[in-house]
mmCIF file of C-alpha atoms in Angstrom:
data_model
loop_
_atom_site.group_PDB
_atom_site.id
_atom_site.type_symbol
_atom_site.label_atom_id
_atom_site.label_comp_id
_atom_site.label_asym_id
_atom_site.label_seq_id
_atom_site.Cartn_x
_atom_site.Cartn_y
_atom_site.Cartn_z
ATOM 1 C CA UNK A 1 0.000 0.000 0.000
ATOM 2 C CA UNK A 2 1.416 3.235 -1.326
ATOM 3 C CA UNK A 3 2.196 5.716 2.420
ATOM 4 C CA UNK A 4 0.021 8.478 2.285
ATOM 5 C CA UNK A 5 -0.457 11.788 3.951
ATOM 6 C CA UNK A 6 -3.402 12.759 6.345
ATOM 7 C CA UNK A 7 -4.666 15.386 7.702
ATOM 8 C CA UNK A 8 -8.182 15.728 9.804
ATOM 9 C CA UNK A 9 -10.914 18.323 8.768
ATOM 10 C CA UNK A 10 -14.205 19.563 9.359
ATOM 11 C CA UNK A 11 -16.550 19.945 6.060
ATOM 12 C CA UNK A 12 -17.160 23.736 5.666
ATOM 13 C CA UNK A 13 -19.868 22.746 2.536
ATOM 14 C CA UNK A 14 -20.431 20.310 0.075
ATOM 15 C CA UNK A 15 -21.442 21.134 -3.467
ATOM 16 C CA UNK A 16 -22.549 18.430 -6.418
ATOM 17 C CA UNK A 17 -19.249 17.225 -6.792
ATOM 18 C CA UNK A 18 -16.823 18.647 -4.232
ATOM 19 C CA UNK A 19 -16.135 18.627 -0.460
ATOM 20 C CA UNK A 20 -14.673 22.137 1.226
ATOM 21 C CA UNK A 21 -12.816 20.927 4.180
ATOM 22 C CA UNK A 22 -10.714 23.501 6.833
ATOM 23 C CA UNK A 23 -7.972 21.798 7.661
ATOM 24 C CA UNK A 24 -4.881 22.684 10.031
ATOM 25 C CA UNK A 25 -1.461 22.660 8.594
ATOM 26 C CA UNK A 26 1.530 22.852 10.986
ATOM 27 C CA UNK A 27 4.775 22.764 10.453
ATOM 28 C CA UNK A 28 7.261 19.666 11.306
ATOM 29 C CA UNK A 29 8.018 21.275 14.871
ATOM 30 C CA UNK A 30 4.301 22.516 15.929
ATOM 31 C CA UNK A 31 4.298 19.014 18.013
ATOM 32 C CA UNK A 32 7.209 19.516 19.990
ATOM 33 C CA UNK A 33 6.767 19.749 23.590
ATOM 34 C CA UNK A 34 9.008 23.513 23.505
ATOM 35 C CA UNK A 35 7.445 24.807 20.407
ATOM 36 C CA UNK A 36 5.338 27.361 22.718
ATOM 37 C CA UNK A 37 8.694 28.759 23.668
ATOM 38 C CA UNK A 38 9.844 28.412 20.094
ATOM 39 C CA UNK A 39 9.209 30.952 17.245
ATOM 40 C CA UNK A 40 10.090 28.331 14.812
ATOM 41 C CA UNK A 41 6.726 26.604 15.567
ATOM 42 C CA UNK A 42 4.094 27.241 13.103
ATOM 43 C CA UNK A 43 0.698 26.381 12.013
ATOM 44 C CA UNK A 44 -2.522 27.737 9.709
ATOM 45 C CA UNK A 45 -5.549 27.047 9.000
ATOM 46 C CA UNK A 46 -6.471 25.601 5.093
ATOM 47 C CA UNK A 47 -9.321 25.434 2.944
ATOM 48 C CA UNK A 48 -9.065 22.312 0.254
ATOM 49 C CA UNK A 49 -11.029 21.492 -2.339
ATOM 50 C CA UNK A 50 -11.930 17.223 -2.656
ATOM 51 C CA UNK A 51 -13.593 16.622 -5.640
ATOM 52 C CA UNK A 52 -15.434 13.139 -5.470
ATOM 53 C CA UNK A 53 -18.160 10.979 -6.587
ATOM 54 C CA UNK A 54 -19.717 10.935 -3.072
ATOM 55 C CA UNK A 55 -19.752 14.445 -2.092
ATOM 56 C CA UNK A 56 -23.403 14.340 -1.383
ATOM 57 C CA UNK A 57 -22.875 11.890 1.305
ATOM 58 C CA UNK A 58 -20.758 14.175 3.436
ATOM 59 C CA UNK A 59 -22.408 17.258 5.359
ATOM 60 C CA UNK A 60 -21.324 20.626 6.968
ATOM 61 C CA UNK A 61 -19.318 20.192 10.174
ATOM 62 C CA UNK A 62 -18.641 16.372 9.461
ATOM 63 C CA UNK A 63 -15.286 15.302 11.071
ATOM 64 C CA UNK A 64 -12.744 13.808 7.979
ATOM 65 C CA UNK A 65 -9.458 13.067 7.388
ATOM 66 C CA UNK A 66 -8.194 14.390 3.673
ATOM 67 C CA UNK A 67 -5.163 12.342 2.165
ATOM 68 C CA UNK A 68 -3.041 12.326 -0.431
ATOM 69 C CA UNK A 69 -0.720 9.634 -1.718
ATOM 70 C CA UNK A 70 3.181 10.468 -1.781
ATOM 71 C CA UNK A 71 2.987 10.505 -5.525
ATOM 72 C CA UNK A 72 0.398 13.314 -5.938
ATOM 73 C CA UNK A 73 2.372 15.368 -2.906
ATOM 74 C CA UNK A 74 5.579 15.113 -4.669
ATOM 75 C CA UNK A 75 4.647 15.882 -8.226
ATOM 76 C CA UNK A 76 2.675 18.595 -6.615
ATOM 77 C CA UNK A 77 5.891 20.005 -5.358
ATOM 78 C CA UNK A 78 7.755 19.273 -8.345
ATOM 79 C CA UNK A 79 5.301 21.825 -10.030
ATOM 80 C CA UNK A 80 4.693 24.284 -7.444
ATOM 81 C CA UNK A 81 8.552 24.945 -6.265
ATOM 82 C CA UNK A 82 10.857 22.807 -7.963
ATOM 83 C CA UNK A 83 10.353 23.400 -11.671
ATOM 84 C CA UNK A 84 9.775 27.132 -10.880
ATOM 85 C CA UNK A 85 13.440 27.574 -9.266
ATOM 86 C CA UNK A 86 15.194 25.597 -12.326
ATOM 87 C CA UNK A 87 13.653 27.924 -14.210
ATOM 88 C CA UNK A 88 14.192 31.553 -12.722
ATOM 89 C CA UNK A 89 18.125 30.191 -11.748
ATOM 90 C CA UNK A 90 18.105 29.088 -15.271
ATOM 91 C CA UNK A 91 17.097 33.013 -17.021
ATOM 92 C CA UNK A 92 19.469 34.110 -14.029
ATOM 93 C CA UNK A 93 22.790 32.359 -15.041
ATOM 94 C CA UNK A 94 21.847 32.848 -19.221
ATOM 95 C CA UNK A 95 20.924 36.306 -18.510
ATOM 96 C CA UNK A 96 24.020 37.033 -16.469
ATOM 97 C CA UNK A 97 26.112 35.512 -19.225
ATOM 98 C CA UNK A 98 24.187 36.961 -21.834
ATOM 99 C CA UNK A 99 23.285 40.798 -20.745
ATOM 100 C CA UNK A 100 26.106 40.585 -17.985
ATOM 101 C CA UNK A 101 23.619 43.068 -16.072
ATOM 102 C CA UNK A 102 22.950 41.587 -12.407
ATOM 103 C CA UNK A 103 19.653 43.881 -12.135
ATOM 104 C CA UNK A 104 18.044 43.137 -15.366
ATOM 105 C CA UNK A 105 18.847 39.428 -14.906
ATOM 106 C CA UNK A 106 17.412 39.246 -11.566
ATOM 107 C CA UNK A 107 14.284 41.144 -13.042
ATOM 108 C CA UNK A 108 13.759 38.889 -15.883
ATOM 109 C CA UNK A 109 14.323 35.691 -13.643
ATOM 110 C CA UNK A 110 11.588 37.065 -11.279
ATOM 111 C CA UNK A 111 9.507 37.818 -14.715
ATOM 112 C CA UNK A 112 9.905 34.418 -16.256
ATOM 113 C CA UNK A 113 7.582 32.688 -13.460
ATOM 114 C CA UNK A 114 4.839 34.903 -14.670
ATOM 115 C CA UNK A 115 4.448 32.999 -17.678
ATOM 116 C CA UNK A 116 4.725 29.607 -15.920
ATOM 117 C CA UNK A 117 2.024 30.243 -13.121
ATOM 118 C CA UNK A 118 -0.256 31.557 -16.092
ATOM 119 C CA UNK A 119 0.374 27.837 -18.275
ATOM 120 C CA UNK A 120 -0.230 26.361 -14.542
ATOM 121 C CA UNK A 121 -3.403 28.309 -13.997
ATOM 122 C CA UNK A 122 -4.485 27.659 -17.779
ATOM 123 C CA UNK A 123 -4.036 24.046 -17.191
ATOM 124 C CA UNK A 124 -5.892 23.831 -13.264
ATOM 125 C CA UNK A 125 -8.589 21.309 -14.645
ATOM 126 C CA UNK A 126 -6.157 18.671 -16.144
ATOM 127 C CA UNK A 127 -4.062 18.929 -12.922
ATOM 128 C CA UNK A 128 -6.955 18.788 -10.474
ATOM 129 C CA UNK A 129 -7.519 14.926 -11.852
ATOM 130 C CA UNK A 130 -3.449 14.406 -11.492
ATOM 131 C CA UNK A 131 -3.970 16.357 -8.026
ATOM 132 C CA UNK A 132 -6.282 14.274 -6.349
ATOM 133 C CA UNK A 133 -7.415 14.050 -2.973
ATOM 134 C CA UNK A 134 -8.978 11.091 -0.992
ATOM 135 C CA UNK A 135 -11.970 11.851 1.743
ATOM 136 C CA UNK A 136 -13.030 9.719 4.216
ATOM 137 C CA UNK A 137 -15.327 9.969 8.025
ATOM 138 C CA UNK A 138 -13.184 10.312 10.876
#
């Protein structure tokens, strides 16, 4: 069985085909024992989206645990950080060569992700079926 990754809700509202669920995200350290004395503790509140077959059967304040498999996190990061920095270091170094201006190539670096987020944003309803998340009663 692929590992996946929880987290527990509460259903906020269910529409035809999705599931609104507030869920708290804290960081790796928010379950220490010192994090109250530490800054470096940290944790917000979420709101995801689940779209699934059986939305209808869930109601507003039901108790749920929202997962993900490994697979979907990591290509998820792949497309939200990783490919992002390859590609502003990437116009950054050309640029530098290039131009050999440090504050046009930092500009244009910063620029090219505009482009990429828009293709991302474009593209939302293909990833949301490669994005999936699983619902199920706590």
């Amino acid at each position: 069985m692929e590992k996946r990754i929880r987290h527990e809700g509460v259903v906020e509202s269910v529409g035809p085909h999705a599931v609104k669920v507030r869920i708290m995200q804290t960081s790796a350290c928010a379950a220490c024992q010192a994090a109250s004395f530490c800054h470096a503790s940290e944790s917000k509140e979420k709101m995801v989206d689940v779209f699934t077959s059986s939305a209808s059967s869930f109601e507003k304040g039901d108790s749920v645990v929202v997962w993900a498999t490994a697979a979907v996190a990591s290509r998820a990061l792949l497309w939200a950080f990783a490919i992002p920095f390859v590609l502003m270091v990437t116009v950054l170094i050309v640029l530098m060569e290039t131009v050999g201006h440090e504050g046009i190539a930092a500009v244009a670096s910063l620029l090219s992700l505009l482009p990429y987020y828009g293709v991302l944003y474009l593209l939302r309803h293909r990833m949301r079926r490669q994005l999936t998340f699983g619902i199920e009663r706590h």
